[in-house]
């Protein structure tokens, strides 16, 4: 059973606009969430994370929002740039076990110049 | 900067061969992971290790084994490669749960 879900396999956005990538999870014990960016033929790179004690974390153009009651998180990219075109994975982990990350299936973002 | 290095970028093996994928990290991380990435399925955990000589099965361990004799090195072994193991294999390491750092990936093709 997929514990972390990204229901949109792809997203296209105009350069300069906001990109919103969504992620849902089912395990209420998850307490740490991460977003990764992946270019073709490369490994994923860490982008931004959020702990369950927060509902928002910002890093430059990237902001992650966490809604624990809805078991939902989202990544906002503002403004979107062509170099942001990649596959984005969200991931979650549970503090008590600490070791395992559960990944979503990914959303392919295309930023159109 | 954390560096996770996988021994090969591209690999072609024959059905039935024993295949070794090597991964080395240089940040003294306790945890190491092997994932495979397939279209539409995201990243699926094969095995992980939280200490030397310790290993835990992930979601899809069948057909794979692992070895962690030293802290910095985590090997994935395909005992008898099959065509359904053609995939992108990704190794990662982490310190507790605070983010995993990935290698560049190994694209394995089994023919």
Short mmCIF file of N, CA, C and O in Angstrom, two decimals, chain B residues 2-57:
data_model
loop_
_atom_site.label_atom_id
_atom_site.label_comp_id
_atom_site.label_asym_id
_atom_site.label_seq_id
_atom_site.Cartn_x
_atom_site.Cartn_y
_atom_site.Cartn_z
N UNK B 2 28.21 16.14 1.29
CA UNK B 2 28.07 14.69 1.34
C UNK B 2 28.26 14.12 -0.04
O UNK B 2 27.76 14.66 -1.02
N UNK B 3 29.00 13.04 -0.09
CA UNK B 3 29.16 12.39 -1.39
C UNK B 3 28.76 10.93 -1.27
O UNK B 3 29.26 10.19 -0.41
N UNK B 4 27.83 10.52 -2.13
CA UNK B 4 27.43 9.13 -2.24
C UNK B 4 27.79 8.69 -3.65
O UNK B 4 27.30 9.28 -4.62
N UNK B 5 28.63 7.69 -3.75
CA UNK B 5 29.15 7.29 -5.05
C UNK B 5 28.73 5.88 -5.36
O UNK B 5 28.96 4.95 -4.57
N UNK B 6 28.12 5.71 -6.52
CA UNK B 6 27.76 4.38 -7.00
C UNK B 6 28.78 3.96 -8.06
O UNK B 6 29.19 4.78 -8.89
N UNK B 7 29.14 2.70 -8.04
CA UNK B 7 30.29 2.25 -8.82
C UNK B 7 30.09 2.36 -10.32
O UNK B 7 31.05 2.56 -11.06
N UNK B 8 28.87 2.24 -10.80
CA UNK B 8 28.64 2.28 -12.25
C UNK B 8 27.45 3.18 -12.56
O UNK B 8 26.48 3.22 -11.81
N UNK B 9 27.52 3.91 -13.68
CA UNK B 9 26.35 4.68 -14.14
C UNK B 9 25.43 3.81 -14.98
O UNK B 9 24.22 3.91 -14.90
N UNK B 10 26.04 2.96 -15.82
CA UNK B 10 25.27 2.10 -16.72
C UNK B 10 25.86 0.69 -16.66
O UNK B 10 27.07 0.52 -16.62
N UNK B 11 24.95 -0.28 -16.69
CA UNK B 11 25.38 -1.68 -16.59
C UNK B 11 24.44 -2.52 -17.44
O UNK B 11 23.22 -2.32 -17.40
N UNK B 12 25.02 -3.45 -18.22
CA UNK B 12 24.20 -4.40 -18.98
C UNK B 12 24.64 -5.80 -18.57
O UNK B 12 25.83 -6.12 -18.65
N UNK B 13 23.68 -6.60 -18.12
CA UNK B 13 23.99 -7.95 -17.66
C UNK B 13 23.04 -8.94 -18.31
O UNK B 13 21.96 -8.58 -18.77
N UNK B 14 23.45 -10.19 -18.31
CA UNK B 14 22.63 -11.25 -18.90
C UNK B 14 21.75 -11.88 -17.83
O UNK B 14 22.13 -11.96 -16.65
N UNK B 15 20.62 -12.39 -18.25
CA UNK B 15 19.72 -13.13 -17.36
C UNK B 15 20.48 -14.26 -16.68
O UNK B 15 21.23 -15.00 -17.33
N UNK B 16 20.30 -14.36 -15.37
CA UNK B 16 20.94 -15.42 -14.61
C UNK B 16 22.27 -15.04 -14.00
O UNK B 16 22.78 -15.76 -13.13
N UNK B 17 22.86 -13.93 -14.44
CA UNK B 17 24.14 -13.50 -13.87
C UNK B 17 23.95 -12.99 -12.45
O UNK B 17 22.89 -12.48 -12.09
N UNK B 18 24.99 -13.10 -11.66
CA UNK B 18 25.02 -12.48 -10.33
C UNK B 18 25.58 -11.07 -10.52
O UNK B 18 26.63 -10.90 -11.14
N UNK B 19 24.86 -10.10 -9.98
CA UNK B 19 25.23 -8.70 -10.22
C UNK B 19 25.49 -8.01 -8.89
O UNK B 19 24.73 -8.17 -7.93
N UNK B 20 26.56 -7.25 -8.84
CA UNK B 20 26.92 -6.50 -7.64
C UNK B 20 26.85 -4.99 -7.96
O UNK B 20 27.50 -4.53 -8.89
N UNK B 21 26.07 -4.28 -7.16
CA UNK B 21 26.05 -2.82 -7.26
C UNK B 21 26.65 -2.28 -5.97
O UNK B 21 26.20 -2.61 -4.88
N UNK B 22 27.68 -1.44 -6.14
CA UNK B 22 28.41 -0.94 -4.98
C UNK B 22 28.08 0.52 -4.72
O UNK B 22 27.90 1.31 -5.64
N UNK B 23 28.07 0.86 -3.44
CA UNK B 23 27.78 2.24 -3.04
C UNK B 23 28.68 2.61 -1.88
O UNK B 23 28.80 1.85 -0.92
N UNK B 24 29.28 3.79 -1.97
CA UNK B 24 30.16 4.27 -0.90
C UNK B 24 29.76 5.69 -0.53
O UNK B 24 29.52 6.52 -1.40
N UNK B 25 29.70 5.97 0.78
CA UNK B 25 29.42 7.33 1.25
C UNK B 25 30.56 7.79 2.15
O UNK B 25 31.20 6.98 2.81
N UNK B 26 30.78 9.10 2.15
CA UNK B 26 31.96 9.63 2.85
C UNK B 26 31.61 10.49 4.06
O UNK B 26 32.45 11.26 4.52
N UNK B 27 30.37 10.40 4.56
CA UNK B 27 29.98 11.28 5.66
C UNK B 27 29.72 10.54 6.97
O UNK B 27 29.09 11.07 7.87
N UNK B 28 30.15 9.31 7.06
CA UNK B 28 30.02 8.57 8.32
C UNK B 28 28.55 8.40 8.73
O UNK B 28 28.23 8.36 9.92
N UNK B 29 27.66 8.32 7.76
CA UNK B 29 26.24 8.14 8.06
C UNK B 29 25.96 6.72 8.51
O UNK B 29 26.50 5.76 7.96
N UNK B 30 25.08 6.60 9.52
CA UNK B 30 24.71 5.26 9.97
C UNK B 30 23.82 4.54 8.96
O UNK B 30 23.95 3.35 8.75
N UNK B 31 22.88 5.29 8.38
CA UNK B 31 21.87 4.65 7.56
C UNK B 31 22.23 4.66 6.08
O UNK B 31 22.68 5.68 5.55
N UNK B 32 22.01 3.55 5.43
CA UNK B 32 22.18 3.48 3.98
C UNK B 32 21.02 2.71 3.38
O UNK B 32 20.44 1.83 4.04
N UNK B 33 20.69 3.05 2.15
CA UNK B 33 19.47 2.55 1.51
C UNK B 33 19.76 2.16 0.06
O UNK B 33 20.59 2.76 -0.59
N UNK B 34 19.00 1.18 -0.42
CA UNK B 34 18.92 0.91 -1.85
C UNK B 34 17.47 1.01 -2.31
O UNK B 34 16.59 0.38 -1.73
N UNK B 35 17.26 1.83 -3.34
CA UNK B 35 15.95 2.00 -3.96
C UNK B 35 16.04 1.62 -5.43
O UNK B 35 17.11 1.66 -6.03
N UNK B 36 14.90 1.31 -6.01
CA UNK B 36 14.82 1.27 -7.45
C UNK B 36 13.71 2.23 -7.89
O UNK B 36 12.72 2.41 -7.19
N UNK B 37 13.96 2.85 -9.04
CA UNK B 37 12.99 3.80 -9.57
C UNK B 37 12.47 3.28 -10.90
O UNK B 37 13.25 3.00 -11.82
N UNK B 38 11.16 3.14 -10.98
CA UNK B 38 10.51 2.70 -12.21
C UNK B 38 9.40 3.68 -12.57
O UNK B 38 8.76 4.23 -11.67
N UNK B 39 9.15 3.89 -13.86
CA UNK B 39 8.12 4.85 -14.27
C UNK B 39 6.77 4.53 -13.64
O UNK B 39 6.30 3.39 -13.67
N UNK B 40 6.15 5.55 -13.06
CA UNK B 40 4.83 5.40 -12.47
C UNK B 40 4.83 4.76 -11.09
O UNK B 40 3.79 4.71 -10.44
N UNK B 41 5.97 4.28 -10.65
CA UNK B 41 6.05 3.60 -9.35
C UNK B 41 6.89 4.36 -8.34
O UNK B 41 6.96 3.98 -7.17
N UNK B 42 7.54 5.41 -8.77
CA UNK B 42 8.34 6.21 -7.85
C UNK B 42 9.57 5.46 -7.37
O UNK B 42 10.11 4.61 -8.06
N UNK B 43 9.98 5.79 -6.16
CA UNK B 43 11.14 5.16 -5.55
C UNK B 43 10.66 4.08 -4.57
O UNK B 43 9.92 4.38 -3.64
N UNK B 44 11.08 2.88 -4.80
CA UNK B 44 10.67 1.79 -3.91
C UNK B 44 11.89 1.25 -3.19
O UNK B 44 12.91 0.96 -3.80
N UNK B 45 11.74 1.09 -1.88
CA UNK B 45 12.86 0.67 -1.05
C UNK B 45 13.07 -0.83 -1.15
O UNK B 45 12.16 -1.62 -0.92
N UNK B 46 14.31 -1.21 -1.44
CA UNK B 46 14.64 -2.63 -1.56
C UNK B 46 15.15 -3.15 -0.20
O UNK B 46 14.62 -4.09 0.36
N UNK B 47 16.20 -2.51 0.28
CA UNK B 47 16.79 -2.85 1.58
C UNK B 47 17.35 -1.57 2.20
O UNK B 47 17.70 -0.63 1.50
N UNK B 48 17.47 -1.58 3.51
CA UNK B 48 18.24 -0.53 4.16
C UNK B 48 19.05 -1.12 5.32
O UNK B 48 18.80 -2.25 5.77
N UNK B 49 20.01 -0.33 5.76
CA UNK B 49 20.90 -0.77 6.81
C UNK B 49 21.13 0.39 7.76
O UNK B 49 21.40 1.51 7.32
N UNK B 50 21.01 0.14 9.05
CA UNK B 50 21.21 1.22 10.02
C UNK B 50 22.50 1.05 10.82
O UNK B 50 22.78 1.81 11.73
N UNK B 51 23.27 0.04 10.46
CA UNK B 51 24.56 -0.14 11.11
C UNK B 51 25.33 -1.21 10.35
O UNK B 51 24.75 -1.98 9.57
N UNK B 52 26.60 -1.28 10.63
CA UNK B 52 27.43 -2.31 9.99
C UNK B 52 26.85 -3.68 10.31
O UNK B 52 26.46 -3.96 11.45
N UNK B 53 26.79 -4.51 9.31
CA UNK B 53 26.31 -5.89 9.39
C UNK B 53 24.81 -5.98 9.72
O UNK B 53 24.29 -7.08 9.91
N UNK B 54 24.14 -4.84 9.80
CA UNK B 54 22.70 -4.88 10.06
C UNK B 54 21.97 -4.57 8.75
O UNK B 54 22.41 -3.71 7.97
N UNK B 55 20.86 -5.23 8.51
CA UNK B 55 20.08 -4.97 7.32
C UNK B 55 18.61 -5.22 7.62
O UNK B 55 18.26 -6.05 8.46
N UNK B 56 17.78 -4.48 6.91
CA UNK B 56 16.34 -4.62 7.04
C UNK B 56 15.72 -4.66 5.65
O UNK B 56 16.14 -3.92 4.76
N UNK B 57 14.73 -5.51 5.48
CA UNK B 57 14.03 -5.57 4.20
C UNK B 57 13.16 -4.33 4.03
O UNK B 57 12.54 -3.85 4.98
#
